[in-house]
Amino acid sequence: MLPGLIADGYRAAASRRNLDQARLSSVYTLASSVLSKIGSYERARLTADRARTWAEASGSPLAAAAAARELAIVLRHQDRHGEAQRLMTSAAADVEATGLRTDASAAAYAQMLCTLAYTAARGGQRAEALAMVEEARRSARRLPGTPPPGRLFPVGPAAVDLYEVGVH
């Protein structure tokens, strides 16, 4: 199904509309996630790079955040923790720079911090990981208890606690 989704995404992105380009980025992000889950990290990295390229073309900070998060996950699996951490730090700062005025951007920011915390923990930086979990908890406090269906970053206050367990 993924090749068909990608082909559909390219047809839509030919419109040059930002939303269609962001959708193609999301398809590549999904493909990268699937490839990571089956252990095909080199292919996952290529698709995450494409997701980032299309997110940049779209101008969507949320698509860019999702693509950066996926690439960081791949880098972490490739034992490139420092590179993953730098990427996540930059991506979280970019989301924060949007002003976090919507639940969607606040959820993205909290998710980015959770991923950053887990990345720091996997890289042996426990204190930084715990600090990121605490920042994610503060950010998630303003979110509804149950994320609405279809949210790009389905994180809520309870989900942050699960990341803290992974950090310890």
mmCIF file of C-alpha atoms in Angstrom:
data_model
loop_
_atom_site.group_PDB
_atom_site.id
_atom_site.type_symbol
_atom_site.label_atom_id
_atom_site.label_comp_id
_atom_site.label_asym_id
_atom_site.label_seq_id
_atom_site.Cartn_x
_atom_site.Cartn_y
_atom_site.Cartn_z
ATOM 1 C CA MET A 1 0.000 0.000 0.000
ATOM 2 C CA LEU A 2 2.823 2.431 0.748
ATOM 3 C CA PRO A 3 4.064 2.717 -2.852
ATOM 4 C CA GLY A 4 0.506 3.561 -3.918
ATOM 5 C CA LEU A 5 0.184 6.160 -1.156
ATOM 6 C CA ILE A 6 3.484 7.725 -2.169
ATOM 7 C CA ALA A 7 2.410 7.836 -5.821
ATOM 8 C CA ASP A 8 -0.899 9.454 -4.810
ATOM 9 C CA GLY A 9 1.029 11.921 -2.664
ATOM 10 C CA TYR A 10 3.243 12.921 -5.585
ATOM 11 C CA ARG A 11 0.233 13.426 -7.827
ATOM 12 C CA ALA A 12 -1.343 15.682 -5.193
ATOM 13 C CA ALA A 13 1.926 17.541 -4.460
ATOM 14 C CA ALA A 14 2.161 18.446 -8.140
ATOM 15 C CA SER A 15 -0.458 21.095 -7.287
ATOM 16 C CA ARG A 16 2.357 22.908 -5.434
ATOM 17 C CA ARG A 17 -0.093 23.652 -2.630
ATOM 18 C CA ASN A 18 1.526 23.637 0.802
ATOM 19 C CA LEU A 19 -1.108 21.313 2.256
ATOM 20 C CA ASP A 20 -0.534 18.710 -0.472
ATOM 21 C CA GLN A 21 3.233 18.906 0.063
ATOM 22 C CA ALA A 22 2.721 18.471 3.817
ATOM 23 C CA ARG A 23 0.560 15.421 3.124
ATOM 24 C CA LEU A 24 3.309 13.894 0.991
ATOM 25 C CA SER A 25 5.724 14.559 3.840
ATOM 26 C CA SER A 26 3.322 12.734 6.167
ATOM 27 C CA VAL A 27 3.184 9.755 3.817
ATOM 28 C CA TYR A 28 6.982 9.573 3.814
ATOM 29 C CA THR A 29 6.989 9.904 7.613
ATOM 30 C CA LEU A 30 4.577 6.959 7.818
ATOM 31 C CA ALA A 31 6.724 4.934 5.412
ATOM 32 C CA SER A 32 9.815 5.660 7.509
ATOM 33 C CA SER A 33 8.029 4.558 10.664
ATOM 34 C CA VAL A 34 6.959 1.284 9.054
ATOM 35 C CA LEU A 35 10.447 0.624 7.709
ATOM 36 C CA SER A 36 11.965 1.323 11.146
ATOM 37 C CA LYS A 37 9.579 -1.092 12.792
ATOM 38 C CA ILE A 38 10.673 -3.890 10.460
ATOM 39 C CA GLY A 39 14.345 -3.043 10.974
ATOM 40 C CA SER A 40 15.051 -1.605 7.518
ATOM 41 C CA TYR A 41 16.916 1.408 8.895
ATOM 42 C CA GLU A 42 18.751 2.498 5.743
ATOM 43 C CA ARG A 43 15.477 2.684 3.813
ATOM 44 C CA ALA A 44 13.808 4.311 6.790
ATOM 45 C CA ARG A 45 16.489 6.962 6.793
ATOM 46 C CA LEU A 46 15.980 7.686 3.091
ATOM 47 C CA THR A 47 12.227 8.036 3.511
ATOM 48 C CA ALA A 48 12.678 10.221 6.605
ATOM 49 C CA ASP A 49 14.995 12.468 4.565
ATOM 50 C CA ARG A 50 12.331 12.730 1.873
ATOM 51 C CA ALA A 51 9.737 13.526 4.531
ATOM 52 C CA ARG A 52 11.942 16.370 5.746
ATOM 53 C CA THR A 53 12.439 17.685 2.205
ATOM 54 C CA TRP A 54 8.693 17.772 1.517
ATOM 55 C CA ALA A 55 7.963 19.241 4.955
ATOM 56 C CA GLU A 56 10.426 22.033 4.240
ATOM 57 C CA ALA A 57 8.790 22.664 0.855
ATOM 58 C CA SER A 58 5.361 22.817 2.519
ATOM 59 C CA GLY A 59 6.428 25.286 5.197
ATOM 60 C CA SER A 60 4.482 23.293 7.796
ATOM 61 C CA PRO A 61 6.226 23.315 11.185
ATOM 62 C CA LEU A 62 4.194 20.282 12.291
ATOM 63 C CA ALA A 63 5.106 18.235 9.209
ATOM 64 C CA ALA A 64 8.731 19.262 9.747
ATOM 65 C CA ALA A 65 8.533 18.194 13.394
ATOM 66 C CA ALA A 66 7.074 14.792 12.499
ATOM 67 C CA ALA A 67 9.717 14.205 9.834
ATOM 68 C CA ALA A 68 12.566 15.272 12.133
ATOM 69 C CA ARG A 69 11.244 13.024 14.893
ATOM 70 C CA GLU A 70 11.166 10.051 12.546
ATOM 71 C CA LEU A 71 14.697 10.712 11.325
ATOM 72 C CA ALA A 72 15.902 11.020 14.932
ATOM 73 C CA ILE A 73 14.361 7.640 15.727
ATOM 74 C CA VAL A 74 16.201 6.079 12.794
ATOM 75 C CA LEU A 75 19.469 7.722 13.859
ATOM 76 C CA ARG A 76 18.976 6.401 17.374
ATOM 77 C CA HIS A 77 18.552 2.872 15.990
ATOM 78 C CA GLN A 78 21.809 3.378 14.107
ATOM 79 C CA ASP A 79 23.553 4.287 17.403
ATOM 80 C CA ARG A 80 23.954 7.905 16.310
ATOM 81 C CA HIS A 81 22.551 9.318 19.541
ATOM 82 C CA GLY A 82 24.388 12.640 19.443
ATOM 83 C CA GLU A 83 23.196 13.416 15.927
ATOM 84 C CA ALA A 84 19.647 12.367 16.848
ATOM 85 C CA GLN A 85 19.734 14.550 19.937
ATOM 86 C CA ARG A 86 20.954 17.617 18.027
ATOM 87 C CA LEU A 87 18.253 17.112 15.406
ATOM 88 C CA MET A 88 15.528 16.770 18.053
ATOM 89 C CA THR A 89 16.775 19.791 19.991
ATOM 90 C CA SER A 90 16.630 21.907 16.850
ATOM 91 C CA ALA A 91 13.218 20.539 15.836
ATOM 92 C CA ALA A 92 11.750 21.163 19.304
ATOM 93 C CA ALA A 93 13.060 24.742 19.219
ATOM 94 C CA ASP A 94 11.458 25.245 15.799
ATOM 95 C CA VAL A 95 8.083 24.044 17.097
ATOM 96 C CA GLU A 96 8.424 26.189 20.213
ATOM 97 C CA ALA A 97 9.140 29.205 17.984
ATOM 98 C CA THR A 98 5.612 28.885 16.547
ATOM 99 C CA GLY A 99 4.323 30.215 19.875
ATOM 100 C CA LEU A 100 2.483 26.988 20.737
ATOM 101 C CA ARG A 101 -0.836 28.785 20.232
ATOM 102 C CA THR A 102 -2.805 25.672 19.265
ATOM 103 C CA ASP A 103 -3.310 22.295 20.901
ATOM 104 C CA ALA A 104 -1.711 20.726 17.816
ATOM 105 C CA SER A 105 1.514 22.721 18.180
ATOM 106 C CA ALA A 106 1.593 22.230 21.967
ATOM 107 C CA ALA A 107 1.130 18.466 21.469
ATOM 108 C CA ALA A 108 3.895 18.447 18.860
ATOM 109 C CA TYR A 109 6.212 20.284 21.248
ATOM 110 C CA ALA A 110 5.454 17.897 24.123
ATOM 111 C CA GLN A 111 6.013 14.907 21.845
ATOM 112 C CA MET A 112 9.292 16.356 20.601
ATOM 113 C CA LEU A 113 10.466 16.792 24.190
ATOM 114 C CA CYS A 114 9.446 13.221 25.033
ATOM 115 C CA THR A 115 11.385 11.885 22.059
ATOM 116 C CA LEU A 116 14.315 14.089 22.991
ATOM 117 C CA ALA A 117 14.175 12.728 26.549
ATOM 118 C CA TYR A 118 14.181 9.137 25.341
ATOM 119 C CA THR A 119 17.006 9.895 22.921
ATOM 120 C CA ALA A 120 19.059 11.475 25.716
ATOM 121 C CA ALA A 121 18.381 8.482 27.970
ATOM 122 C CA ARG A 122 19.454 6.028 25.264
ATOM 123 C CA GLY A 123 22.605 8.117 24.823
ATOM 124 C CA GLY A 124 23.406 7.793 28.542
ATOM 125 C CA GLN A 125 22.437 11.355 29.508
ATOM 126 C CA ARG A 126 19.997 10.622 32.315
ATOM 127 C CA ALA A 127 19.908 14.107 33.888
ATOM 128 C CA GLU A 128 19.127 15.760 30.560
ATOM 129 C CA ALA A 129 16.501 13.106 29.845
ATOM 130 C CA LEU A 130 14.734 13.768 33.145
ATOM 131 C CA ALA A 131 14.847 17.529 32.542
ATOM 132 C CA MET A 132 13.228 17.039 29.113
ATOM 133 C CA VAL A 133 10.485 14.842 30.618
ATOM 134 C CA GLU A 134 9.737 17.554 33.161
ATOM 135 C CA GLU A 135 9.574 20.190 30.416
ATOM 136 C CA ALA A 136 7.300 17.901 28.374
ATOM 137 C CA ARG A 137 5.065 17.475 31.425
ATOM 138 C CA ARG A 138 4.784 21.264 31.814
ATOM 139 C CA SER A 139 3.965 21.628 28.138
ATOM 140 C CA ALA A 140 1.397 18.821 28.176
ATOM 141 C CA ARG A 141 -0.543 20.266 31.126
ATOM 142 C CA ARG A 142 -2.487 22.568 28.831
ATOM 143 C CA LEU A 143 -3.535 19.702 26.539
ATOM 144 C CA PRO A 144 -6.868 17.868 26.817
ATOM 145 C CA GLY A 145 -6.659 14.600 28.784
ATOM 146 C CA THR A 146 -7.546 12.561 25.710
ATOM 147 C CA PRO A 147 -6.083 13.631 22.380
ATOM 148 C CA PRO A 148 -8.650 14.095 19.612
ATOM 149 C CA PRO A 149 -8.660 11.414 16.898
ATOM 150 C CA GLY A 150 -6.409 12.073 13.939
ATOM 151 C CA ARG A 151 -3.983 14.382 15.720
ATOM 152 C CA LEU A 152 -0.539 14.214 14.156
ATOM 153 C CA PHE A 153 1.051 14.039 17.619
ATOM 154 C CA PRO A 154 -1.370 12.058 19.825
ATOM 155 C CA VAL A 155 0.186 12.972 23.157
ATOM 156 C CA GLY A 156 -1.537 14.064 26.309
ATOM 157 C CA PRO A 157 -0.550 14.548 29.942
ATOM 158 C CA ALA A 158 -0.706 10.805 30.730
ATOM 159 C CA ALA A 159 1.513 9.879 27.790
ATOM 160 C CA VAL A 160 4.353 12.011 29.168
ATOM 161 C CA ASP A 161 4.419 9.854 32.290
ATOM 162 C CA LEU A 162 5.050 6.783 30.126
ATOM 163 C CA TYR A 163 8.137 8.446 28.672
ATOM 164 C CA GLU A 164 9.422 9.109 32.164
ATOM 165 C CA VAL A 165 9.206 5.380 32.893
ATOM 166 C CA GLY A 166 11.332 4.744 29.791
ATOM 167 C CA VAL A 167 13.921 7.252 30.992
ATOM 168 C CA HIS A 168 14.399 5.680 34.411
#
